[in-house]
mmCIF file with all atom_site columns, C-alpha atoms in Angstrom:
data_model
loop_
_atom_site.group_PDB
_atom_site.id
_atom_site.type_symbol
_atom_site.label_atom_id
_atom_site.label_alt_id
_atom_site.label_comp_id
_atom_site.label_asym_id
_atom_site.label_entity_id
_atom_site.label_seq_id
_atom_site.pdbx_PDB_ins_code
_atom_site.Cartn_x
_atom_site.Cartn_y
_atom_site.Cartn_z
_atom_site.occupancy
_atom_site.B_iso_or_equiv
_atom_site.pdbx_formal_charge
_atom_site.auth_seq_id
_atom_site.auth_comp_id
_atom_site.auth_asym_id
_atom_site.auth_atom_id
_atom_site.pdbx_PDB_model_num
ATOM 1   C CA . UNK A 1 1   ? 0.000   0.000   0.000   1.00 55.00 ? 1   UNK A CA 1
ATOM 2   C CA . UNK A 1 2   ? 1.165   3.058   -0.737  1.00 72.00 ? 2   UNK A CA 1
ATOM 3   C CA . UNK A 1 3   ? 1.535   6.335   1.433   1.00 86.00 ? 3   UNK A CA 1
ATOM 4   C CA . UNK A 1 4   ? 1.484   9.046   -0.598  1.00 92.00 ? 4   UNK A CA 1
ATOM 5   C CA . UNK A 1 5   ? -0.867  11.460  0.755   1.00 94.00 ? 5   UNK A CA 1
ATOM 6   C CA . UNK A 1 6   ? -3.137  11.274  -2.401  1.00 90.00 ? 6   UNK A CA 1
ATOM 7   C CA . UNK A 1 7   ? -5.463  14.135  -0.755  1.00 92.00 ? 7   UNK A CA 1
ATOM 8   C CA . UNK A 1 8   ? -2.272  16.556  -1.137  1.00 94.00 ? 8   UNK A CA 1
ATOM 9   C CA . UNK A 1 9   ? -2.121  15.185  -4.566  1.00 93.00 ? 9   UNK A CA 1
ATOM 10  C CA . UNK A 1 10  ? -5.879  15.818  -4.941  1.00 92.00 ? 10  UNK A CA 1
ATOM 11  C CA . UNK A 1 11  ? -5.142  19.360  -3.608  1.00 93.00 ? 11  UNK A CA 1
ATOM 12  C CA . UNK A 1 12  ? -2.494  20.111  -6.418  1.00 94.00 ? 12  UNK A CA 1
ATOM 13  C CA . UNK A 1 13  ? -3.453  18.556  -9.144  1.00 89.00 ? 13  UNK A CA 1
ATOM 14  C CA . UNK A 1 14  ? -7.246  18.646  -9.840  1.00 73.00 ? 14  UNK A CA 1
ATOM 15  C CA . UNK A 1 15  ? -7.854  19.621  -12.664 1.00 74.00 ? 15  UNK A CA 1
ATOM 16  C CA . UNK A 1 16  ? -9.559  18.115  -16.172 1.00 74.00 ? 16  UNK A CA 1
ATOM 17  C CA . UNK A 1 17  ? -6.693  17.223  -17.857 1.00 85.00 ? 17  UNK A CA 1
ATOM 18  C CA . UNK A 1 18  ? -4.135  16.233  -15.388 1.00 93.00 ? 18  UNK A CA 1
ATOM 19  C CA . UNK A 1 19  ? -2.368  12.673  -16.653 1.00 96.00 ? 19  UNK A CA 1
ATOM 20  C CA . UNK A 1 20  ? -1.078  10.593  -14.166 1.00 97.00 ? 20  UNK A CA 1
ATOM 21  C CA . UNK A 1 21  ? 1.691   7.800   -14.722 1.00 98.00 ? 21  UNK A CA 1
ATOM 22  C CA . UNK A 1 22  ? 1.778   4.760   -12.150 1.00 98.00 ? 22  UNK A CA 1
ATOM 23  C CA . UNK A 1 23  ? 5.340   3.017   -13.105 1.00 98.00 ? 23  UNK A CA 1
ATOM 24  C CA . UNK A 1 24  ? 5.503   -0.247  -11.474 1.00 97.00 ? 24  UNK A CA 1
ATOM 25  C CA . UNK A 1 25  ? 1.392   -0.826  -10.880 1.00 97.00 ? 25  UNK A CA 1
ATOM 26  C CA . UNK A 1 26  ? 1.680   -3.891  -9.373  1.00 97.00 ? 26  UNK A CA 1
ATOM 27  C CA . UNK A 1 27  ? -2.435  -3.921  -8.689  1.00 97.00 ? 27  UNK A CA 1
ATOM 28  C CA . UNK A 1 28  ? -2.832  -0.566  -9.899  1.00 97.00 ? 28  UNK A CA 1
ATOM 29  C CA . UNK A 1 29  ? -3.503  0.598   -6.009  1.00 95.00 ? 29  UNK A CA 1
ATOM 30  C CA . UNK A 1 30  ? -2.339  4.447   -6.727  1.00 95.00 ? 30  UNK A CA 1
ATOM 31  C CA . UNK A 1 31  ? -4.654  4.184   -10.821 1.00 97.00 ? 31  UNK A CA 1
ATOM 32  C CA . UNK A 1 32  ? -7.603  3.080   -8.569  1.00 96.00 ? 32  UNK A CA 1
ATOM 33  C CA . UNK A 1 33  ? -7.487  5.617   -5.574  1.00 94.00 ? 33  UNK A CA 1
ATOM 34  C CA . UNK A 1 34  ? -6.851  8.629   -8.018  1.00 94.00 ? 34  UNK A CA 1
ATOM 35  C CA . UNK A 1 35  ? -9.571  7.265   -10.204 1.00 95.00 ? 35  UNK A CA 1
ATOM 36  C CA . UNK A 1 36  ? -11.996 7.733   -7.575  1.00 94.00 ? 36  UNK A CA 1
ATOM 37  C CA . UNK A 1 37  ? -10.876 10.860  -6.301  1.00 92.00 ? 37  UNK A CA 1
ATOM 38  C CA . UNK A 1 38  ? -9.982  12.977  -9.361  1.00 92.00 ? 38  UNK A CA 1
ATOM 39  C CA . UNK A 1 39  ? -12.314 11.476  -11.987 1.00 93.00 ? 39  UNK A CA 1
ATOM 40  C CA . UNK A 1 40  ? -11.461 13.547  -15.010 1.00 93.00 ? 40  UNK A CA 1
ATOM 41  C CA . UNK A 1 41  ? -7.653  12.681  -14.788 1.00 95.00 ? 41  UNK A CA 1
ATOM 42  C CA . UNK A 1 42  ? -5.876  10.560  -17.451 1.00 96.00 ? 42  UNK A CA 1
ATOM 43  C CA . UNK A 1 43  ? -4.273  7.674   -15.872 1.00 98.00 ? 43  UNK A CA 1
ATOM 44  C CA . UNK A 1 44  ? -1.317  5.772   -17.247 1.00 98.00 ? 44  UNK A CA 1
ATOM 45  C CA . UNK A 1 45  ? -0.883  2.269   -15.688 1.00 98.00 ? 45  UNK A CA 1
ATOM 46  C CA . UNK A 1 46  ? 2.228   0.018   -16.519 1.00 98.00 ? 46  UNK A CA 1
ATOM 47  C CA . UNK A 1 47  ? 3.006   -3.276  -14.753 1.00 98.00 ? 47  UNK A CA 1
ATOM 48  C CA . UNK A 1 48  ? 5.814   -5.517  -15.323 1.00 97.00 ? 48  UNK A CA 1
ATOM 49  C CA . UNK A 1 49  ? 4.567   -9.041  -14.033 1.00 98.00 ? 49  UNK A CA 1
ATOM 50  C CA . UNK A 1 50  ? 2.269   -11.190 -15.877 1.00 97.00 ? 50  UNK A CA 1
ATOM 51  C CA . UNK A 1 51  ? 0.724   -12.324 -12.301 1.00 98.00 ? 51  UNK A CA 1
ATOM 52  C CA . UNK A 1 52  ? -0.928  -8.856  -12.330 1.00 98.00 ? 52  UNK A CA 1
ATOM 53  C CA . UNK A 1 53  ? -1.977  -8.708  -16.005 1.00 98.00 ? 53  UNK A CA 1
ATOM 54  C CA . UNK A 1 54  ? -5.264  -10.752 -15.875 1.00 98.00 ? 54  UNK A CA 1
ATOM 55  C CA . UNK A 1 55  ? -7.225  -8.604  -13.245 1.00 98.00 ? 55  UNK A CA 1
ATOM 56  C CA . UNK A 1 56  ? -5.296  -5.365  -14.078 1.00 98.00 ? 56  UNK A CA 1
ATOM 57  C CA . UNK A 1 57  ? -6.898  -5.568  -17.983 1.00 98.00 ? 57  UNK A CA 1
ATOM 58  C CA . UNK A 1 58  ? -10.360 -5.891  -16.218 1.00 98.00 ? 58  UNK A CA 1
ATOM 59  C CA . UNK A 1 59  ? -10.090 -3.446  -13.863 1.00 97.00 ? 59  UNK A CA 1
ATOM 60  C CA . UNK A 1 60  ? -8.387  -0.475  -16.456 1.00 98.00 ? 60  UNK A CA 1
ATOM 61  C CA . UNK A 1 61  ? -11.588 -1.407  -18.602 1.00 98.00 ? 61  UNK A CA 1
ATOM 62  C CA . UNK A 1 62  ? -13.907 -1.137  -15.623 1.00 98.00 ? 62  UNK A CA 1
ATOM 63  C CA . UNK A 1 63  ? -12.155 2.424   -14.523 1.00 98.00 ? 63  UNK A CA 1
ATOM 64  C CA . UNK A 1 64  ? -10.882 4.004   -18.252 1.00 98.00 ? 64  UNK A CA 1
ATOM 65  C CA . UNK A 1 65  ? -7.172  3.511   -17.120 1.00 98.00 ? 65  UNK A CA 1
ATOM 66  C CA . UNK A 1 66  ? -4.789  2.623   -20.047 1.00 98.00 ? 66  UNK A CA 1
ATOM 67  C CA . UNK A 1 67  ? -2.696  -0.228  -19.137 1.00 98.00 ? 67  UNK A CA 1
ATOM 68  C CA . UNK A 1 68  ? 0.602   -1.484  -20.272 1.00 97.00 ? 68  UNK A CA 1
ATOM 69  C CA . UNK A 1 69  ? 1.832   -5.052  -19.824 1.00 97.00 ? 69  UNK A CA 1
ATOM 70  C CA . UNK A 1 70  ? 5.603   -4.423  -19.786 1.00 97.00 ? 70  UNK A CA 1
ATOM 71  C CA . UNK A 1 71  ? 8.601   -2.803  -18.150 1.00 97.00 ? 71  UNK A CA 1
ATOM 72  C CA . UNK A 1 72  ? 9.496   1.308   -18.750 1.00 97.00 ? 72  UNK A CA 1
ATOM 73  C CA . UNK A 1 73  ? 13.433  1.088   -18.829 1.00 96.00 ? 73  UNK A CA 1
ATOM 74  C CA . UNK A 1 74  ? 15.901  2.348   -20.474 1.00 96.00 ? 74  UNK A CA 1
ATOM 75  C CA . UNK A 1 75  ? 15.645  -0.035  -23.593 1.00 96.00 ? 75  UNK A CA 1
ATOM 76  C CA . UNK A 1 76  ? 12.693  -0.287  -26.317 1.00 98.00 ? 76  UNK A CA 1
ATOM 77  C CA . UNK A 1 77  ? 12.194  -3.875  -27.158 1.00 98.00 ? 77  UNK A CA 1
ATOM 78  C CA . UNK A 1 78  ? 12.730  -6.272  -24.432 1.00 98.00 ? 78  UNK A CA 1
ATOM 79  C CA . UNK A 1 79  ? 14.501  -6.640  -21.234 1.00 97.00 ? 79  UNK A CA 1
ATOM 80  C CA . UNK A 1 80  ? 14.778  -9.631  -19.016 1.00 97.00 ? 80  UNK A CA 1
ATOM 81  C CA . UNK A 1 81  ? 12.793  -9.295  -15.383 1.00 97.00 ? 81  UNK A CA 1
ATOM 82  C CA . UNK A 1 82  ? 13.338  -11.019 -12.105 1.00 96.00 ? 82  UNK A CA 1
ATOM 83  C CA . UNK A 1 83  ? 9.809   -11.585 -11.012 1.00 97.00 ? 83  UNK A CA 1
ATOM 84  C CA . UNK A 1 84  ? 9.525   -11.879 -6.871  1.00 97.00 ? 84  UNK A CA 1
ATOM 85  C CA . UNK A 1 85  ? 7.036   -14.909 -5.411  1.00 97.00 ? 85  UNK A CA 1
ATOM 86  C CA . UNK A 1 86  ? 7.338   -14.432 -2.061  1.00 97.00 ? 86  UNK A CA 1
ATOM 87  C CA . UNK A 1 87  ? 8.286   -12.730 1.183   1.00 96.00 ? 87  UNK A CA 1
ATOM 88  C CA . UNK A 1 88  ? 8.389   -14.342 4.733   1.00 96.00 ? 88  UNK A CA 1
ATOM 89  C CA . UNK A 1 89  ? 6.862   -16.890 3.303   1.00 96.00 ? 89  UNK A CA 1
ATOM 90  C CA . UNK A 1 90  ? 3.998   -15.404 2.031   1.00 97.00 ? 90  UNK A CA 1
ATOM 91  C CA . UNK A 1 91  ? 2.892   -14.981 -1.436  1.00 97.00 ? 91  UNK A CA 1
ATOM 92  C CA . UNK A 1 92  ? 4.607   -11.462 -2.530  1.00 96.00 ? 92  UNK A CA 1
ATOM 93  C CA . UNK A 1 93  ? 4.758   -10.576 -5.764  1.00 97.00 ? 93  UNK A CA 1
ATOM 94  C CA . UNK A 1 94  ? 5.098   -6.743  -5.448  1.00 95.00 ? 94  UNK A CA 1
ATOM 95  C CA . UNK A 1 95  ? 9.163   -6.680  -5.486  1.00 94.00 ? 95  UNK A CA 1
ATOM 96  C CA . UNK A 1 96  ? 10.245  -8.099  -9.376  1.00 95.00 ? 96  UNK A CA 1
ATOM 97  C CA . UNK A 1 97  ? 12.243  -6.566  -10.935 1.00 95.00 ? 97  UNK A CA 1
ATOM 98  C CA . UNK A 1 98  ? 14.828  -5.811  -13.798 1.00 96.00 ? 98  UNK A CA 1
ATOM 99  C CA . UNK A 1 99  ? 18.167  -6.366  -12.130 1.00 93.00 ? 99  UNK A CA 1
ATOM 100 C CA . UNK A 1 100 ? 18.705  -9.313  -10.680 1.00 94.00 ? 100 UNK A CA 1
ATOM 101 C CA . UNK A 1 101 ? 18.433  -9.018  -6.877  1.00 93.00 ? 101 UNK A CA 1
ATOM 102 C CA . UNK A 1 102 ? 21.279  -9.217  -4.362  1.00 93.00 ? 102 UNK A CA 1
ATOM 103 C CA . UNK A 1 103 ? 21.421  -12.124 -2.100  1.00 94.00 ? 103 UNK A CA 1
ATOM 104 C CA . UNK A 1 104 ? 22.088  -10.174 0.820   1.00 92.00 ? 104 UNK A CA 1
ATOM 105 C CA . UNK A 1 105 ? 18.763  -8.567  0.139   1.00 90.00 ? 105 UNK A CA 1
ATOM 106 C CA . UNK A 1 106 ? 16.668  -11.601 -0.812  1.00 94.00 ? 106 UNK A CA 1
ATOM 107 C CA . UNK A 1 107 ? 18.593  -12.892 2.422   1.00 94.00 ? 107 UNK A CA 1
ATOM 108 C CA . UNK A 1 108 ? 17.324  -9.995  4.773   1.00 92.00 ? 108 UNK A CA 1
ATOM 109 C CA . UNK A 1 109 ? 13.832  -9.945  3.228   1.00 92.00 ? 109 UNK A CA 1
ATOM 110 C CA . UNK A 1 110 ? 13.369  -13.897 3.545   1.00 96.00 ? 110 UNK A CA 1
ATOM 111 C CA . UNK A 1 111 ? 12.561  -13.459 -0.357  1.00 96.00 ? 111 UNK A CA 1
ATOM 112 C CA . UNK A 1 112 ? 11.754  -16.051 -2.916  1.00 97.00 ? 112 UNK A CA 1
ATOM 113 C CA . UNK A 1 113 ? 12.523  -15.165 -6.569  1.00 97.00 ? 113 UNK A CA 1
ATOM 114 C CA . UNK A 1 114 ? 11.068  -17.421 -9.678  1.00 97.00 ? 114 UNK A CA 1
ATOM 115 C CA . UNK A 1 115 ? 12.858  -17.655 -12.986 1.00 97.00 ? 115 UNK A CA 1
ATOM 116 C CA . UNK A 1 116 ? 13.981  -14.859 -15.354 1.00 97.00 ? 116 UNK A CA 1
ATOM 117 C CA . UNK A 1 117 ? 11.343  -14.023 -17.996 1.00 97.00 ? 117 UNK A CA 1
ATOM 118 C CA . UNK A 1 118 ? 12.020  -11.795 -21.134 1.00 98.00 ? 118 UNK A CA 1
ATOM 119 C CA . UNK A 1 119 ? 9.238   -9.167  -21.046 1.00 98.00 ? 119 UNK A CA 1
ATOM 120 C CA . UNK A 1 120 ? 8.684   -6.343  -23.822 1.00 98.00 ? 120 UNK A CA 1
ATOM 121 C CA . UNK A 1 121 ? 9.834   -2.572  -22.697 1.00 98.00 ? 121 UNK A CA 1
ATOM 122 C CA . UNK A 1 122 ? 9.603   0.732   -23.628 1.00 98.00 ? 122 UNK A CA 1
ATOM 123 C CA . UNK A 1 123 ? 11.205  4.267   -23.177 1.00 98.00 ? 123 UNK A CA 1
ATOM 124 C CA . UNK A 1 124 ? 9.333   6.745   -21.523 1.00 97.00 ? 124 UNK A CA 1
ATOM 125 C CA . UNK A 1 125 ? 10.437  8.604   -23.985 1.00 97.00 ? 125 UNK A CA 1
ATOM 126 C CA . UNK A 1 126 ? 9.152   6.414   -26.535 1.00 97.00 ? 126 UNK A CA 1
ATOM 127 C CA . UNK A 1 127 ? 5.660   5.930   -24.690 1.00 97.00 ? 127 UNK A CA 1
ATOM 128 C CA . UNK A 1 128 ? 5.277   9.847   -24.622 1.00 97.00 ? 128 UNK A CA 1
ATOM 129 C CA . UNK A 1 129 ? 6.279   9.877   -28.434 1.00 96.00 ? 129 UNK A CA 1
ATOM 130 C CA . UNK A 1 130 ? 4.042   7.502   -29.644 1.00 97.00 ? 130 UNK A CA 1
ATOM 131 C CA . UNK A 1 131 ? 0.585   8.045   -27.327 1.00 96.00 ? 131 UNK A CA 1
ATOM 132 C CA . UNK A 1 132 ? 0.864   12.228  -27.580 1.00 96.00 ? 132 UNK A CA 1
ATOM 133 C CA . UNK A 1 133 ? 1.169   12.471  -23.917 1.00 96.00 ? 133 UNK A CA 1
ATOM 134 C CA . UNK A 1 134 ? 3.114   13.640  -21.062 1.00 95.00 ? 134 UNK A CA 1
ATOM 135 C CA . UNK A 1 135 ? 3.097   13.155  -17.597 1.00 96.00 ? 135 UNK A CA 1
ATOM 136 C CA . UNK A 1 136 ? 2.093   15.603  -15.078 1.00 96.00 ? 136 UNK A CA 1
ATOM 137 C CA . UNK A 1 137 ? 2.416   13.422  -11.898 1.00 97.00 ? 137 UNK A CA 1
ATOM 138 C CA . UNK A 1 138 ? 4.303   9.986   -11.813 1.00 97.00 ? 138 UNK A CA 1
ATOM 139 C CA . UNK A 1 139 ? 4.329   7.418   -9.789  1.00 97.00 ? 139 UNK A CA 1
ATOM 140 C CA . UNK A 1 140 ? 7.368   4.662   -9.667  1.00 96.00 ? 140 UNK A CA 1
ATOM 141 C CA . UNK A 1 141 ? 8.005   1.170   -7.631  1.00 95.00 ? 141 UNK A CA 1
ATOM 142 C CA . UNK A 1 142 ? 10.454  -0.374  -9.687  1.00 95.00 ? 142 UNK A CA 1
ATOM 143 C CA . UNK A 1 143 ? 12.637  -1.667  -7.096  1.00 92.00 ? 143 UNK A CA 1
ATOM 144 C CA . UNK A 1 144 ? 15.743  0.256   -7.901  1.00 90.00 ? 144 UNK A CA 1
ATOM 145 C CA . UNK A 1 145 ? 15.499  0.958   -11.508 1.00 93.00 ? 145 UNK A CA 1
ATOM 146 C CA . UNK A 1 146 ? 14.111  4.782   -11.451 1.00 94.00 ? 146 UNK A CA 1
ATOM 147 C CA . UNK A 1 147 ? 16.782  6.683   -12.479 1.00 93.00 ? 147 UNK A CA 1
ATOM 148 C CA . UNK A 1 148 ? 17.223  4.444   -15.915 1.00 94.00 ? 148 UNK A CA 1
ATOM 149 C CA . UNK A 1 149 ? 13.508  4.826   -16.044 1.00 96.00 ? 149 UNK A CA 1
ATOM 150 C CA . UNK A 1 150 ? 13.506  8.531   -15.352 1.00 95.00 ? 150 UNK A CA 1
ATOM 151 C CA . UNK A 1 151 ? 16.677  9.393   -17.851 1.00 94.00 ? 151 UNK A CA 1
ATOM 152 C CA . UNK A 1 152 ? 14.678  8.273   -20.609 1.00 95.00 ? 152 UNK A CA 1
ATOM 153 C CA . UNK A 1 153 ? 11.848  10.977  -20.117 1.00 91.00 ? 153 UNK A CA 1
ATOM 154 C CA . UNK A 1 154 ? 13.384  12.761  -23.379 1.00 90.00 ? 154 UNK A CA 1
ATOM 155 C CA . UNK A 1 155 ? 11.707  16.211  -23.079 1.00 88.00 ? 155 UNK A CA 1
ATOM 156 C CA . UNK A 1 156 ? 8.948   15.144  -20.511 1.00 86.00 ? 156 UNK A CA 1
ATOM 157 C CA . UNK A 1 157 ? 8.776   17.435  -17.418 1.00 89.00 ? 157 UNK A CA 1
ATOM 158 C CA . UNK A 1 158 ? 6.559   16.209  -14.975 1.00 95.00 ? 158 UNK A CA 1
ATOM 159 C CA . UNK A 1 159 ? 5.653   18.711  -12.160 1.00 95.00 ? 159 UNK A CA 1
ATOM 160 C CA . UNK A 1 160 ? 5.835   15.957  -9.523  1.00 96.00 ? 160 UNK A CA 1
ATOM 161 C CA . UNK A 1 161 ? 7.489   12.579  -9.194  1.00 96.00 ? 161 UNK A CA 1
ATOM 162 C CA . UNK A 1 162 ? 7.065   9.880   -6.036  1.00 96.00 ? 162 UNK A CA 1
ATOM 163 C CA . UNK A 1 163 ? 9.393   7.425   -5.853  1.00 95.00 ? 163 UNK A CA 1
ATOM 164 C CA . UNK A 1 164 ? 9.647   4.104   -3.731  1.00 90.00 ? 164 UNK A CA 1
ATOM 165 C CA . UNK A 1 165 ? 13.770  5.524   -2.585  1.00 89.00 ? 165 UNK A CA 1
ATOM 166 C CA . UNK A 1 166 ? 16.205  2.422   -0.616  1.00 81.00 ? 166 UNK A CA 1
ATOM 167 C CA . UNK A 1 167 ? 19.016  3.221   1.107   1.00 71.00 ? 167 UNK A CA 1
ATOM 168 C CA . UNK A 1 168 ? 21.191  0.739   0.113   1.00 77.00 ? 168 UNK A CA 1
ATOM 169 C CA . UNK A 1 169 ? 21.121  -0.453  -3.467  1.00 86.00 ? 169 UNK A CA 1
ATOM 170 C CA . UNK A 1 170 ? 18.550  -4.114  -3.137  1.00 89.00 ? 170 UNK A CA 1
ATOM 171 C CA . UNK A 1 171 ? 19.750  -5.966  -6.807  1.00 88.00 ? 171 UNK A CA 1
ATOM 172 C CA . UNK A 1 172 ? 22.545  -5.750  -9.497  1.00 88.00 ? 172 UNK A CA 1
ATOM 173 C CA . UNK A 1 173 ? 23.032  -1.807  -11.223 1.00 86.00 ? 173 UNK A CA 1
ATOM 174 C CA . UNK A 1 174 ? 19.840  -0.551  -8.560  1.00 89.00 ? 174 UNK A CA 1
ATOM 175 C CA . UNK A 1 175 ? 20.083  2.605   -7.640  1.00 90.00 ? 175 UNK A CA 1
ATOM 176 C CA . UNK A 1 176 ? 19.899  4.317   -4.027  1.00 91.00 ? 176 UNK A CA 1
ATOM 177 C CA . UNK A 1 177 ? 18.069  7.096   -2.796  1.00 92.00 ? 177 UNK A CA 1
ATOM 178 C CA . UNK A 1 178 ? 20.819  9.884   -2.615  1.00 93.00 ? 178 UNK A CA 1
ATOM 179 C CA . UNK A 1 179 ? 21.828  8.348   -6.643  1.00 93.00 ? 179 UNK A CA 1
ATOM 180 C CA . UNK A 1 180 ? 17.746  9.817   -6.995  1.00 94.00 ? 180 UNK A CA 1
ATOM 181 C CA . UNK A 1 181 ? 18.149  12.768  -5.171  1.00 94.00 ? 181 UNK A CA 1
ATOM 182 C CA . UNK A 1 182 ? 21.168  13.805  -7.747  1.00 94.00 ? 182 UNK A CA 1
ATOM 183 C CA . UNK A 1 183 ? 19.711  12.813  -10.195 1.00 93.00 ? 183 UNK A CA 1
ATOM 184 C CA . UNK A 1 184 ? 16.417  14.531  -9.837  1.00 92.00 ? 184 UNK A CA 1
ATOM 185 C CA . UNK A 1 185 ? 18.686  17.740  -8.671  1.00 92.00 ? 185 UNK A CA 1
ATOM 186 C CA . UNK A 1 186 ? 19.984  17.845  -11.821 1.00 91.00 ? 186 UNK A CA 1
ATOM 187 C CA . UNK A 1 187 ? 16.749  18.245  -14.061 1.00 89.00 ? 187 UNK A CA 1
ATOM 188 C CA . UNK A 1 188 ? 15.453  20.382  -11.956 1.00 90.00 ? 188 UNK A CA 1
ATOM 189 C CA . UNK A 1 189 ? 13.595  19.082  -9.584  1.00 93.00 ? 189 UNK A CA 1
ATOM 190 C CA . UNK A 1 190 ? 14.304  19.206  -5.710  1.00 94.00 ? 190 UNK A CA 1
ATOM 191 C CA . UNK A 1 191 ? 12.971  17.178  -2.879  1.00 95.00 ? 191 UNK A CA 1
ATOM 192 C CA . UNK A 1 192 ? 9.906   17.860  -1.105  1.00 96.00 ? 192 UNK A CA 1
ATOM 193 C CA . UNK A 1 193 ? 9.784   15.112  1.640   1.00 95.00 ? 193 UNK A CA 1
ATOM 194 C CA . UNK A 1 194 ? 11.723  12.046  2.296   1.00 93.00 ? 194 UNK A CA 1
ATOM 195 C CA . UNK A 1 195 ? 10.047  9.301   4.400   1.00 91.00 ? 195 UNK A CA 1
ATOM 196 C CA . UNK A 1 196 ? 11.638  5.989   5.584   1.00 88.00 ? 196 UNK A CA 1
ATOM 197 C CA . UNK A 1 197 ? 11.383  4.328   2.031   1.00 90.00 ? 197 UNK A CA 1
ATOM 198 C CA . UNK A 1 198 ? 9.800   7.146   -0.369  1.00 93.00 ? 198 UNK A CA 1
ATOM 199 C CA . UNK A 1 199 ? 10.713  10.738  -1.517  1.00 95.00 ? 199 UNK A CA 1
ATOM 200 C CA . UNK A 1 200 ? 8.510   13.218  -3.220  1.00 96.00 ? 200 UNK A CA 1
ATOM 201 C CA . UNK A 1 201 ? 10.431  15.284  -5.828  1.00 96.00 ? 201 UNK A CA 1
ATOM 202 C CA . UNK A 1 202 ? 8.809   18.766  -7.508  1.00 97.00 ? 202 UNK A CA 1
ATOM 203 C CA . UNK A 1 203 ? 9.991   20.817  -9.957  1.00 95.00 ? 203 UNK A CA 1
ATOM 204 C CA . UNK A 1 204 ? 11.411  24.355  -8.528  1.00 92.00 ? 204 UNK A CA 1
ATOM 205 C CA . UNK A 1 205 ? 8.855   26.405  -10.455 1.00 91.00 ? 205 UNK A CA 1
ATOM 206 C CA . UNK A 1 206 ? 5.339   24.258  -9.873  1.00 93.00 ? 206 UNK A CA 1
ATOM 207 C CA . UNK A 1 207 ? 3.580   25.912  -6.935  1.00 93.00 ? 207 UNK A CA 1
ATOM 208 C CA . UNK A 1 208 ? 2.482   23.296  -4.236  1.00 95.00 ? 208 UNK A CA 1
ATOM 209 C CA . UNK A 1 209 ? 1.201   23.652  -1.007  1.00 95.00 ? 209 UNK A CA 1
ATOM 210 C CA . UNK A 1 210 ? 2.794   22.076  2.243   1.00 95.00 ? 210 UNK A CA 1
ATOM 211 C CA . UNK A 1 211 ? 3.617   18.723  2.087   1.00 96.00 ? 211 UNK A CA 1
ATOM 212 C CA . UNK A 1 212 ? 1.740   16.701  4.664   1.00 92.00 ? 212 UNK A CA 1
ATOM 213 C CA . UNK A 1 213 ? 2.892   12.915  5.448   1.00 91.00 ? 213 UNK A CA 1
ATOM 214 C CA . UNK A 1 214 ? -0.023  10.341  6.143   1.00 80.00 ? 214 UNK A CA 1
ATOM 215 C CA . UNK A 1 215 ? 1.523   9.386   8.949   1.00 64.00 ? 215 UNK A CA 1
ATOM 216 C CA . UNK A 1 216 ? 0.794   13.227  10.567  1.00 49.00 ? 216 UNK A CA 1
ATOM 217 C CA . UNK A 1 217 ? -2.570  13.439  9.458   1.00 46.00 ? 217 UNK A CA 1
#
């Protein structure tokens, strides 16, 4: 579950044609919640695991959320992915990825990993191109893989991005959060708030008000 405070996002963003990325779905949580709250937006759903692709097709139909079965990386074509099973022994398969994960982190988490798949992918860059859109608000879980994902934006500026952050790298090539936080620095963006495993990043000129964490409402 996620906790972004989607009423500050509500707050900010509500208004008819505000399009909404959710990078790393998993059951399309975020897609659903925004859904309800800001009807009018456009929402942009992409999900790497095929365990998620049966009920995700139903429910983007249901809602009017366009969904794509596949990875956003750095690569258009295809790109191996690491999907995860389970966690502490229970079924888990939020944490896939596409770097292979580190055994000291598969160790830690008591995680279960099944075999490597080849899955189609696509540029955000590429996306943006070829659907006429661009992100105002994005959302991205992809265990470790957000700057490649995020350096392939091309000219896309969103005014907001929230971003699962670790603070030690958890597979092969990941990323940490202070990698993110340069990154993000350097295109413009600056951080809003950090949490214990997220960080919300805004660009210097978008106006927003006050952050507020879920945890102090």
């Amino acid at each position: 579950m996620t906790v972004l405070n989607l009423d500050w996002v509500k707050e900010n963003f509500n208004k008819e044609n505000l399009v909404v990325f959710d990078i790393g779905a998993a059951d399309m949580e975020v897609s659903k919640i925004i859904r309800h709250m800001i009807p009018t937006a456009s929402l942009y759903a992409f999900e790497a695991f095929d365990y998620w692709h049966e009920e995700n097709e139903k429910t983007s139909l249901q809602l009017g959320i366009h969904y794509y079965k596949g990875a956003v990386s750095g690569i258009d074509g295809t790109v191996a992915f690491n999907p995860c099973l389970t966690e502490q022994g229970r079924n888990h398969p939020f944490s896939g990825s596409i770097f292979a994960p580190l055994s000291s982190h598969v160790d830690a988490h008591q995680q279960v990993y099944g075999d490597q798949v080849t899955i189609h992918s696509i540029r955000l860059e590429t996306f943006c191109e070829e659907h006429g859109v661009t992100p105002d608000f994005i959302h991205i879980d992809v265990e470790g893989a957000e700057v490649q994902v995020l350096a392939n934006m091309g000219k896309q500026k969103p005014k907001c991005i929230w971003a699962e952050t670790h603070a030690v790298r958890c597979g092969e090539n990941t990323v940490t959060r202070d990698d993110l936080d340069t990154f993000v620095t350097a295109v413009g963006e600056y951080k809003v708030y950090a949490g214990s495993a997220d960080s919300l990043y805004c660009q210097t000129k978008f106006h927003i008000t006050p952050y507020v964490p879920m945890e102090s409402k």
